[in-house]
PDB file of C-alpha atoms in Angstrom:
ATOM      1  CA  MET A   1     -21.354  -8.251 -60.459  1.00  0.00           C
ATOM      2  CA  THR A   2     -18.544  -9.469 -58.133  1.00  0.00           C
ATOM      3  CA  ALA A   3     -18.489  -8.732 -54.594  1.00  0.00           C
ATOM      4  CA  PRO A   4     -15.795  -6.276 -53.192  1.00  0.00           C
ATOM      5  CA  ALA A   5     -12.872  -7.983 -51.648  1.00  0.00           C
ATOM      6  CA  PRO A   6     -12.844  -7.980 -47.903  1.00  0.00           C
ATOM      7  CA  LYS A   7     -10.566  -5.594 -46.266  1.00  0.00           C
ATOM      8  CA  ASP A   8      -7.502  -6.837 -44.428  1.00  0.00           C
ATOM      9  CA  GLU A   9      -8.205  -6.742 -40.779  1.00  0.00           C
ATOM     10  CA  ALA A  10      -5.865  -4.714 -39.005  1.00  0.00           C
ATOM     11  CA  PRO A  11      -3.579  -6.693 -36.507  1.00  0.00           C
ATOM     12  CA  ALA A  12      -4.241  -6.718 -32.822  1.00  0.00           C
ATOM     13  CA  PRO A  13      -1.881  -4.449 -31.002  1.00  0.00           C
ATOM     14  CA  GLN A  14       0.589  -6.354 -29.173  1.00  0.00           C
ATOM     15  CA  ARG A  15       1.348  -5.660 -25.547  1.00  0.00           C
ATOM     16  CA  PRO A  16       4.954  -5.069 -24.963  1.00  0.00           C
ATOM     17  CA  ALA A  17       6.931  -7.824 -23.261  1.00  0.00           C
ATOM     18  CA  LYS A  18       7.007  -7.049 -19.489  1.00  0.00           C
ATOM     19  CA  ARG A  19      10.375  -6.207 -18.596  1.00  0.00           C
ATOM     20  CA  ARG A  20      11.982  -8.194 -16.047  1.00  0.00           C
ATOM     21  CA  ARG A  21      13.607  -6.431 -13.132  1.00  0.00           C
ATOM     22  CA  ALA A  22      17.114  -7.664 -11.738  1.00  0.00           C
ATOM     23  CA  TRP A  23      15.837  -8.751  -8.415  1.00  0.00           C
ATOM     24  CA  ASP A  24      13.244 -10.899 -10.151  1.00  0.00           C
ATOM     25  CA  GLU A  25      16.035 -13.123 -11.375  1.00  0.00           C
ATOM     26  CA  VAL A  26      17.576 -13.511  -8.093  1.00  0.00           C
ATOM     27  CA  PRO A  27      16.711 -16.744  -6.138  1.00  0.00           C
ATOM     28  CA  ARG A  28      14.738 -15.915  -3.122  1.00  0.00           C
ATOM     29  CA  TRP A  29      17.300 -17.463  -0.660  1.00  0.00           C
ATOM     30  CA  GLN A  30      19.988 -14.970  -1.751  1.00  0.00           C
ATOM     31  CA  ILE A  31      17.641 -12.225  -0.662  1.00  0.00           C
ATOM     32  CA  TYR A  32      16.366 -13.779   2.614  1.00  0.00           C
ATOM     33  CA  PHE A  33      19.419 -15.352   3.957  1.00  0.00           C
ATOM     34  CA  PRO A  34      21.450 -12.141   4.193  1.00  0.00           C
ATOM     35  CA  LEU A  35      18.442 -10.279   5.508  1.00  0.00           C
ATOM     36  CA  GLY A  36      17.935 -13.168   8.120  1.00  0.00           C
ATOM     37  CA  ALA A  37      21.444 -13.152   9.093  1.00  0.00           C
ATOM     38  CA  TYR A  38      21.510  -9.201   9.492  1.00  0.00           C
ATOM     39  CA  LEU A  39      18.122  -9.454  11.609  1.00  0.00           C
ATOM     40  CA  LEU A  40      19.680 -12.176  13.812  1.00  0.00           C
ATOM     41  CA  PHE A  41      23.108 -10.251  14.370  1.00  0.00           C
ATOM     42  CA  THR A  42      20.808  -7.097  15.268  1.00  0.00           C
ATOM     43  CA  LEU A  43      18.486  -8.883  17.691  1.00  0.00           C
ATOM     44  CA  ILE A  44      20.951 -11.116  19.749  1.00  0.00           C
ATOM     45  CA  PRO A  45      22.229  -7.967  21.742  1.00  0.00           C
ATOM     46  CA  PHE A  46      18.699  -7.246  22.561  1.00  0.00           C
ATOM     47  CA  TYR A  47      18.159 -10.776  23.624  1.00  0.00           C
ATOM     48  CA  TRP A  48      21.009 -10.737  25.681  1.00  0.00           C
ATOM     49  CA  ILE A  49      20.293  -7.591  27.533  1.00  0.00           C
ATOM     50  CA  LEU A  50      16.745  -9.022  28.572  1.00  0.00           C
ATOM     51  CA  LEU A  51      18.281 -12.179  29.383  1.00  0.00           C
ATOM     52  CA  PHE A  52      20.618 -10.532  32.221  1.00  0.00           C
ATOM     53  CA  ALA A  53      17.657  -8.241  33.061  1.00  0.00           C
ATOM     54  CA  LEU A  54      15.146 -10.971  33.493  1.00  0.00           C
ATOM     55  CA  ARG A  55      16.876 -13.938  35.019  1.00  0.00           C
ATOM     56  CA  GLU A  56      17.761 -14.589  38.546  1.00  0.00           C
ATOM     57  CA  PRO A  57      21.198 -13.219  40.051  1.00  0.00           C
ATOM     58  CA  GLY A  58      24.002 -15.869  39.671  1.00  0.00           C
ATOM     59  CA  SER A  59      22.019 -17.777  37.030  1.00  0.00           C
ATOM     60  CA  THR A  60      23.977 -18.878  33.852  1.00  0.00           C
ATOM     61  CA  SER A  61      20.927 -20.160  32.051  1.00  0.00           C
ATOM     62  CA  LEU A  62      20.321 -18.922  28.254  1.00  0.00           C
ATOM     63  CA  VAL A  63      16.692 -18.838  28.873  1.00  0.00           C
ATOM     64  CA  PRO A  64      15.375 -16.280  31.556  1.00  0.00           C
ATOM     65  CA  TRP A  65      13.279 -18.843  33.542  1.00  0.00           C
ATOM     66  CA  PRO A  66      12.128 -18.648  36.287  1.00  0.00           C
ATOM     67  CA  MET A  67      11.686 -14.900  35.416  1.00  0.00           C
ATOM     68  CA  THR A  68      12.396 -12.221  37.936  1.00  0.00           C
ATOM     69  CA  PHE A  69      11.867  -8.392  37.850  1.00  0.00           C
ATOM     70  CA  GLN A  70      14.131  -7.721  41.059  1.00  0.00           C
ATOM     71  CA  HIS A  71      16.643  -6.011  39.068  1.00  0.00           C
ATOM     72  CA  PHE A  72      14.207  -3.553  37.726  1.00  0.00           C
ATOM     73  CA  GLU A  73      13.040  -2.938  41.228  1.00  0.00           C
ATOM     74  CA  LYS A  74      16.678  -2.442  42.581  1.00  0.00           C
ATOM     75  CA  VAL A  75      17.675   0.230  39.940  1.00  0.00           C
ATOM     76  CA  TRP A  76      14.378   2.051  40.209  1.00  0.00           C
ATOM     77  CA  THR A  77      14.284   2.108  43.987  1.00  0.00           C
ATOM     78  CA  GLU A  78      17.705   1.541  45.513  1.00  0.00           C
ATOM     79  CA  ARG A  79      19.626   3.189  42.587  1.00  0.00           C
ATOM     80  CA  SER A  80      17.194   6.144  42.306  1.00  0.00           C
ATOM     81  CA  PHE A  81      16.459   5.556  38.721  1.00  0.00           C
ATOM     82  CA  GLY A  82      13.019   6.897  39.239  1.00  0.00           C
ATOM     83  CA  THR A  83      14.480  10.416  39.814  1.00  0.00           C
ATOM     84  CA  TYR A  84      16.873  10.020  36.849  1.00  0.00           C
ATOM     85  CA  PHE A  85      13.746   9.177  34.771  1.00  0.00           C
ATOM     86  CA  GLU A  86      12.031  12.225  35.614  1.00  0.00           C
ATOM     87  CA  ASN A  87      15.057  14.439  35.145  1.00  0.00           C
ATOM     88  CA  SER A  88      15.779  12.939  31.734  1.00  0.00           C
ATOM     89  CA  VAL A  89      12.065  13.565  30.640  1.00  0.00           C
ATOM     90  CA  TYR A  90      12.245  17.136  31.918  1.00  0.00           C
ATOM     91  CA  VAL A  91      15.461  17.717  30.019  1.00  0.00           C
ATOM     92  CA  GLY A  92      14.298  16.027  26.949  1.00  0.00           C
ATOM     93  CA  ILE A  93      11.002  17.719  26.647  1.00  0.00           C
ATOM     94  CA  ALA A  94      12.424  21.295  27.483  1.00  0.00           C
ATOM     95  CA  THR A  95      15.103  20.857  24.948  1.00  0.00           C
ATOM     96  CA  LEU A  96      12.687  19.614  22.303  1.00  0.00           C
ATOM     97  CA  VAL A  97      10.530  22.790  22.724  1.00  0.00           C
ATOM     98  CA  MET A  98      13.439  25.145  22.826  1.00  0.00           C
ATOM     99  CA  THR A  99      15.188  23.835  19.867  1.00  0.00           C
ATOM    100  CA  THR A 100      12.073  23.546  17.758  1.00  0.00           C
ATOM    101  CA  LEU A 101      10.962  27.152  18.537  1.00  0.00           C
ATOM    102  CA  VAL A 102      14.432  28.891  18.190  1.00  0.00           C
ATOM    103  CA  ALA A 103      15.297  26.618  15.029  1.00  0.00           C
ATOM    104  CA  LEU A 104      11.875  27.273  13.516  1.00  0.00           C
ATOM    105  CA  ALA A 105      12.363  31.154  13.841  1.00  0.00           C
ATOM    106  CA  GLY A 106      15.921  30.886  12.627  1.00  0.00           C
ATOM    107  CA  GLY A 107      15.115  28.489   9.765  1.00  0.00           C
ATOM    108  CA  TYR A 108      12.417  30.669   8.491  1.00  0.00           C
ATOM    109  CA  ALA A 109      14.507  33.739   8.316  1.00  0.00           C
ATOM    110  CA  LEU A 110      17.073  31.704   6.271  1.00  0.00           C
ATOM    111  CA  ALA A 111      14.479  30.440   3.813  1.00  0.00           C
ATOM    112  CA  ARG A 112      12.534  33.619   3.242  1.00  0.00           C
ATOM    113  CA  PHE A 113      14.866  36.606   3.827  1.00  0.00           C
ATOM    114  CA  ASN A 114      17.938  37.604   1.940  1.00  0.00           C
ATOM    115  CA  PHE A 115      20.991  39.226   3.692  1.00  0.00           C
ATOM    116  CA  LYS A 116      24.632  40.176   3.072  1.00  0.00           C
ATOM    117  CA  ILE A 117      26.224  37.558   5.462  1.00  0.00           C
ATOM    118  CA  LYS A 118      23.619  34.667   4.702  1.00  0.00           C
ATOM    119  CA  ARG A 119      26.107  32.403   3.007  1.00  0.00           C
ATOM    120  CA  ALA A 120      28.774  32.924   5.586  1.00  0.00           C
ATOM    121  CA  PHE A 121      26.187  32.437   8.344  1.00  0.00           C
ATOM    122  CA  MET A 122      25.229  29.159   6.738  1.00  0.00           C
ATOM    123  CA  LEU A 123      28.650  28.030   6.457  1.00  0.00           C
ATOM    124  CA  ALA A 124      29.313  28.924   9.998  1.00  0.00           C
ATOM    125  CA  LEU A 125      26.362  26.547  10.830  1.00  0.00           C
ATOM    126  CA  LEU A 126      27.711  23.729   8.806  1.00  0.00           C
ATOM    127  CA  CYS A 127      31.176  24.160  10.133  1.00  0.00           C
ATOM    128  CA  SER A 128      29.893  24.097  13.821  1.00  0.00           C
ATOM    129  CA  GLN A 129      28.882  20.620  13.207  1.00  0.00           C
ATOM    130  CA  PHE A 130      32.556  19.504  13.086  1.00  0.00           C
ATOM    131  CA  VAL A 131      33.258  20.676  16.535  1.00  0.00           C
ATOM    132  CA  PRO A 132      33.121  17.966  19.127  1.00  0.00           C
ATOM    133  CA  GLY A 133      30.884  18.710  22.142  1.00  0.00           C
ATOM    134  CA  ALA A 134      34.110  18.235  24.497  1.00  0.00           C
ATOM    135  CA  LEU A 135      35.587  21.383  23.341  1.00  0.00           C
ATOM    136  CA  LEU A 136      32.595  23.227  24.466  1.00  0.00           C
ATOM    137  CA  LEU A 137      32.970  22.038  28.104  1.00  0.00           C
ATOM    138  CA  VAL A 138      35.408  24.506  29.469  1.00  0.00           C
ATOM    139  CA  PRO A 139      33.556  27.743  28.038  1.00  0.00           C
ATOM    140  CA  LEU A 140      30.185  26.538  28.898  1.00  0.00           C
ATOM    141  CA  PHE A 141      31.110  25.636  32.417  1.00  0.00           C
ATOM    142  CA  GLN A 142      32.669  29.003  32.938  1.00  0.00           C
ATOM    143  CA  ILE A 143      29.564  30.723  31.586  1.00  0.00           C
ATOM    144  CA  PHE A 144      27.257  28.728  33.708  1.00  0.00           C
ATOM    145  CA  ALA A 145      29.409  29.083  36.970  1.00  0.00           C
ATOM    146  CA  GLU A 146      29.323  32.903  36.445  1.00  0.00           C
ATOM    147  CA  LEU A 147      25.195  32.630  36.051  1.00  0.00           C
ATOM    148  CA  GLN A 148      25.279  30.252  39.054  1.00  0.00           C
ATOM    149  CA  MET A 149      23.568  27.584  37.014  1.00  0.00           C
ATOM    150  CA  ILE A 150      25.918  24.688  37.952  1.00  0.00           C
ATOM    151  CA  ASN A 151      23.900  21.753  39.480  1.00  0.00           C
ATOM    152  CA  SER A 152      20.753  22.988  37.739  1.00  0.00           C
ATOM    153  CA  LEU A 153      18.906  21.379  34.862  1.00  0.00           C
ATOM    154  CA  GLY A 154      18.833  24.370  33.036  1.00  0.00           C
ATOM    155  CA  SER A 155      22.473  24.337  32.172  1.00  0.00           C
ATOM    156  CA  VAL A 156      22.015  20.927  30.573  1.00  0.00           C
ATOM    157  CA  ILE A 157      18.894  22.205  28.896  1.00  0.00           C
ATOM    158  CA  ILE A 158      20.669  25.266  27.303  1.00  0.00           C
ATOM    159  CA  ALA A 159      23.833  23.263  26.399  1.00  0.00           C
ATOM    160  CA  GLU A 160      21.787  20.713  24.599  1.00  0.00           C
ATOM    161  CA  THR A 161      19.819  23.409  22.711  1.00  0.00           C
ATOM    162  CA  VAL A 162      22.913  25.085  21.607  1.00  0.00           C
ATOM    163  CA  PHE A 163      24.504  21.905  20.466  1.00  0.00           C
ATOM    164  CA  GLN A 164      21.589  20.921  18.320  1.00  0.00           C
ATOM    165  CA  LEU A 165      20.506  24.416  16.929  1.00  0.00           C
ATOM    166  CA  PRO A 166      22.689  24.436  13.775  1.00  0.00           C
ATOM    167  CA  LEU A 167      21.605  21.136  12.277  1.00  0.00           C
ATOM    168  CA  SER A 168      17.947  21.630  13.191  1.00  0.00           C
ATOM    169  CA  MET A 169      17.975  25.226  11.706  1.00  0.00           C
ATOM    170  CA  ILE A 170      19.623  24.052   8.627  1.00  0.00           C
ATOM    171  CA  LEU A 171      16.824  21.318   8.281  1.00  0.00           C
ATOM    172  CA  ILE A 172      13.853  23.274   9.052  1.00  0.00           C
ATOM    173  CA  SER A 173      15.084  26.063   6.423  1.00  0.00           C
ATOM    174  CA  GLY A 174      15.125  23.344   3.902  1.00  0.00           C
ATOM    175  CA  PHE A 175      11.262  22.327   4.880  1.00  0.00           C
ATOM    176  CA  ILE A 176      10.436  25.785   4.626  1.00  0.00           C
ATOM    177  CA  ARG A 177      11.874  26.371   1.288  1.00  0.00           C
ATOM    178  CA  ASN A 178       9.455  23.447   0.093  1.00  0.00           C
ATOM    179  CA  VAL A 179       6.412  25.334   1.033  1.00  0.00           C
ATOM    180  CA  PRO A 180       5.617  27.674  -2.133  1.00  0.00           C
ATOM    181  CA  TYR A 181       6.207  31.188  -1.298  1.00  0.00           C
ATOM    182  CA  SER A 182       2.975  32.181  -3.343  1.00  0.00           C
ATOM    183  CA  LEU A 183       0.841  30.650  -0.516  1.00  0.00           C
ATOM    184  CA  GLU A 184       1.956  33.220   1.871  1.00  0.00           C
ATOM    185  CA  GLU A 185       1.682  35.924  -0.685  1.00  0.00           C
ATOM    186  CA  ALA A 186      -1.939  34.838  -1.045  1.00  0.00           C
ATOM    187  CA  ALA A 187      -2.449  35.144   2.577  1.00  0.00           C
ATOM    188  CA  TRP A 188      -1.091  38.621   2.689  1.00  0.00           C
ATOM    189  CA  VAL A 189      -3.387  39.697  -0.044  1.00  0.00           C
ATOM    190  CA  ASP A 190      -6.312  38.397   1.940  1.00  0.00           C
ATOM    191  CA  GLY A 191      -5.336  40.753   4.904  1.00  0.00           C
ATOM    192  CA  CYS A 192      -3.022  38.388   7.017  1.00  0.00           C
ATOM    193  CA  SER A 193       0.126  39.804   8.534  1.00  0.00           C
ATOM    194  CA  ARG A 194       3.132  37.816   7.903  1.00  0.00           C
ATOM    195  CA  LEU A 195       2.947  36.212  11.331  1.00  0.00           C
ATOM    196  CA  THR A 196      -0.543  35.203  10.869  1.00  0.00           C
ATOM    197  CA  GLY A 197      -0.083  33.964   7.338  1.00  0.00           C
ATOM    198  CA  PHE A 198       2.786  31.859   8.665  1.00  0.00           C
ATOM    199  CA  ARG A 199       0.783  30.578  11.529  1.00  0.00           C
ATOM    200  CA  VAL A 200      -2.025  29.434   9.109  1.00  0.00           C
ATOM    201  CA  ILE A 201      -0.535  28.629   5.970  1.00  0.00           C
ATOM    202  CA  VAL A 202       3.161  27.641   6.679  1.00  0.00           C
ATOM    203  CA  LEU A 203       3.070  26.014  10.015  1.00  0.00           C
ATOM    204  CA  PRO A 204       0.485  23.043   9.265  1.00  0.00           C
ATOM    205  CA  LEU A 205       2.653  22.120   6.150  1.00  0.00           C
ATOM    206  CA  LEU A 206       5.700  21.918   8.300  1.00  0.00           C
ATOM    207  CA  ARG A 207       4.370  19.302  10.829  1.00  0.00           C
ATOM    208  CA  PRO A 208       6.366  16.299   9.502  1.00  0.00           C
ATOM    209  CA  GLY A 209       9.517  18.370   9.627  1.00  0.00           C
ATOM    210  CA  LEU A 210       8.959  19.715  12.946  1.00  0.00           C
ATOM    211  CA  ILE A 211       8.288  16.222  14.222  1.00  0.00           C
ATOM    212  CA  ALA A 212      11.571  14.998  12.559  1.00  0.00           C
ATOM    213  CA  VAL A 213      13.662  17.666  14.147  1.00  0.00           C
ATOM    214  CA  GLY A 214      11.954  17.702  17.676  1.00  0.00           C
ATOM    215  CA  SER A 215      12.353  13.881  17.789  1.00  0.00           C
ATOM    216  CA  PHE A 216      16.094  14.008  17.271  1.00  0.00           C
ATOM    217  CA  ALA A 217      16.457  16.735  19.679  1.00  0.00           C
ATOM    218  CA  PHE A 218      14.651  14.702  22.435  1.00  0.00           C
ATOM    219  CA  VAL A 219      16.674  11.495  21.602  1.00  0.00           C
ATOM    220  CA  HIS A 220      19.936  13.106  21.406  1.00  0.00           C
ATOM    221  CA  SER A 221      19.225  15.002  25.079  1.00  0.00           C
ATOM    222  CA  TRP A 222      17.854  11.824  26.185  1.00  0.00           C
ATOM    223  CA  ASN A 223      21.104   9.836  25.333  1.00  0.00           C
ATOM    224  CA  HIS A 224      23.756  12.558  25.745  1.00  0.00           C
ATOM    225  CA  PHE A 225      26.121  11.757  28.800  1.00  0.00           C
ATOM    226  CA  LEU A 226      29.042  14.361  28.745  1.00  0.00           C
ATOM    227  CA  PHE A 227      26.927  17.487  29.511  1.00  0.00           C
ATOM    228  CA  ALA A 228      24.936  16.023  32.339  1.00  0.00           C
ATOM    229  CA  LEU A 229      28.281  14.449  33.751  1.00  0.00           C
ATOM    230  CA  MET A 230      30.093  17.901  33.863  1.00  0.00           C
ATOM    231  CA  PHE A 231      27.248  20.227  34.837  1.00  0.00           C
ATOM    232  CA  LEU A 232      25.518  18.042  37.418  1.00  0.00           C
ATOM    233  CA  SER A 233      27.134  16.717  40.647  1.00  0.00           C
ATOM    234  CA  ASN A 234      24.261  16.340  42.864  1.00  0.00           C
ATOM    235  CA  GLN A 235      22.522  12.836  42.747  1.00  0.00           C
ATOM    236  CA  ASP A 236      18.996  14.066  42.627  1.00  0.00           C
ATOM    237  CA  LYS A 237      19.633  16.218  39.514  1.00  0.00           C
ATOM    238  CA  GLN A 238      21.673  13.580  37.377  1.00  0.00           C
ATOM    239  CA  THR A 239      20.051  11.902  34.195  1.00  0.00           C
ATOM    240  CA  ILE A 240      19.684   8.365  33.140  1.00  0.00           C
ATOM    241  CA  PRO A 241      23.008   8.160  31.224  1.00  0.00           C
ATOM    242  CA  VAL A 242      24.867   9.317  34.269  1.00  0.00           C
ATOM    243  CA  GLY A 243      22.944   6.925  36.231  1.00  0.00           C
ATOM    244  CA  LEU A 244      23.864   3.917  34.003  1.00  0.00           C
ATOM    245  CA  ASN A 245      27.435   5.063  34.459  1.00  0.00           C
ATOM    246  CA  SER A 246      27.144   4.967  38.278  1.00  0.00           C
ATOM    247  CA  LEU A 247      26.226   1.330  38.224  1.00  0.00           C
ATOM    248  CA  MET A 248      29.851   0.342  36.966  1.00  0.00           C
ATOM    249  CA  SER A 249      32.587   0.657  39.477  1.00  0.00           C
ATOM    250  CA  ALA A 250      36.357  -0.294  39.267  1.00  0.00           C
ATOM    251  CA  ASP A 251      35.749  -3.316  41.487  1.00  0.00           C
ATOM    252  CA  SER A 252      32.732  -4.831  40.036  1.00  0.00           C
ATOM    253  CA  VAL A 253      29.862  -4.422  37.618  1.00  0.00           C
ATOM    254  CA  ASP A 254      26.262  -5.454  38.569  1.00  0.00           C
ATOM    255  CA  LEU A 255      25.286  -6.762  34.968  1.00  0.00           C
ATOM    256  CA  GLY A 256      21.559  -7.553  36.062  1.00  0.00           C
ATOM    257  CA  ALA A 257      20.945  -3.906  37.167  1.00  0.00           C
ATOM    258  CA  LEU A 258      23.026  -2.509  34.382  1.00  0.00           C
ATOM    259  CA  ALA A 259      20.700  -4.508  31.861  1.00  0.00           C
ATOM    260  CA  ALA A 260      17.648  -3.324  33.648  1.00  0.00           C
ATOM    261  CA  GLY A 261      18.719   0.339  33.727  1.00  0.00           C
ATOM    262  CA  GLY A 262      19.614   0.108  29.883  1.00  0.00           C
ATOM    263  CA  ILE A 263      15.967  -1.177  29.206  1.00  0.00           C
ATOM    264  CA  ILE A 264      14.575   1.482  31.201  1.00  0.00           C
ATOM    265  CA  ALA A 265      16.542   3.945  29.242  1.00  0.00           C
ATOM    266  CA  ALA A 266      15.621   2.444  25.819  1.00  0.00           C
ATOM    267  CA  VAL A 267      11.874   2.003  26.265  1.00  0.00           C
ATOM    268  CA  PRO A 268      10.973   5.690  26.057  1.00  0.00           C
ATOM    269  CA  VAL A 269      12.905   6.174  22.851  1.00  0.00           C
ATOM    270  CA  VAL A 270      11.443   3.120  21.219  1.00  0.00           C
ATOM    271  CA  ILE A 271       7.881   4.247  22.076  1.00  0.00           C
ATOM    272  CA  VAL A 272       8.650   7.698  20.779  1.00  0.00           C
ATOM    273  CA  PHE A 273       9.756   6.351  17.466  1.00  0.00           C
ATOM    274  CA  ALA A 274       6.886   3.817  17.338  1.00  0.00           C
ATOM    275  CA  PHE A 275       4.310   6.733  17.453  1.00  0.00           C
ATOM    276  CA  ILE A 276       6.147   9.046  15.161  1.00  0.00           C
ATOM    277  CA  GLN A 277       7.610   6.805  12.607  1.00  0.00           C
ATOM    278  CA  LYS A 278       5.051   7.828  10.097  1.00  0.00           C
ATOM    279  CA  TRP A 279       5.550  11.534  10.119  1.00  0.00           C
ATOM    280  CA  LEU A 280       9.172  10.978  10.619  1.00  0.00           C
ATOM    281  CA  ILE A 281       9.537   9.345   7.185  1.00  0.00           C
ATOM    282  CA  THR A 282       7.253  12.035   5.659  1.00  0.00           C
ATOM    283  CA  GLY A 283       9.407  14.822   7.169  1.00  0.00           C
ATOM    284  CA  PHE A 284      12.637  13.343   5.576  1.00  0.00           C
ATOM    285  CA  SER A 285      11.097  12.794   2.333  1.00  0.00           C
ATOM    286  CA  ALA A 286       9.738  16.402   2.324  1.00  0.00           C
ATOM    287  CA  GLY A 287      13.233  17.659   3.238  1.00  0.00           C
ATOM    288  CA  ALA A 288      15.042  15.554   0.694  1.00  0.00           C
ATOM    289  CA  VAL A 289      12.855  16.656  -2.368  1.00  0.00           C
ATOM    290  CA  LYS A 290      13.278  20.372  -3.616  1.00  0.00           C
ATOM    291  CA  GLY A 291      10.097  22.137  -4.122  1.00  0.00           C
TER     292      GLY A 291
END
């Protein structure tokens, strides 16, 4: 009796060949060299401003040694940068709060309600972004003069809020559209009002978007020069951009003081972005993906 012939063993499955990506074939130096050149090109201006701010007056050394902080003391005390800093912080925080609150209410209405002039209203918001701020100076100045708000920080806060509201409202409406409407309906079924459902369900999900919108409102109002220059004439009411402009005269420019003032103006913005960068990236990705 013959033994049955052995069955052919099934061939072992072969793994598909790993596809080589385009950047795997590029030599590393072709990647790192342009990135290093771009980084060097970006960092040189920062080093230059630190050099002028930290080296002694009259020095031409390319290394800030011996290091001095007298330029910072000069702009903070003699040039009233301490007052300018407080005014800028007040204007920035107030603009952030007002812009976020009004844009949140308007963005929710655009995202959740339908009305006849909705498309025309959205078009008007978009077209308003093409209007330069200089064109608003004359009507805003007349309005604030009638309201006796010239030389008041409130005039700058209102102007900054009005200028930033259209884009902020459009962005927040996009964030709200990404929140499923069924979540709010479920809250209504459980007995919540529209306001309570929005506060409990929608608002926590909008945190990255609100941080993104609020941070840009703060940074824009912190750096904006035109409104503060036109609406504020008293020195104790001026902000940092106007204070930096006052360091330059027709006859001479104190480069050390100007560099120190620029660093004082830049540090708060750098700190803000360092703390919110995680939520900022999350907010942009949430607004870019349609839910």
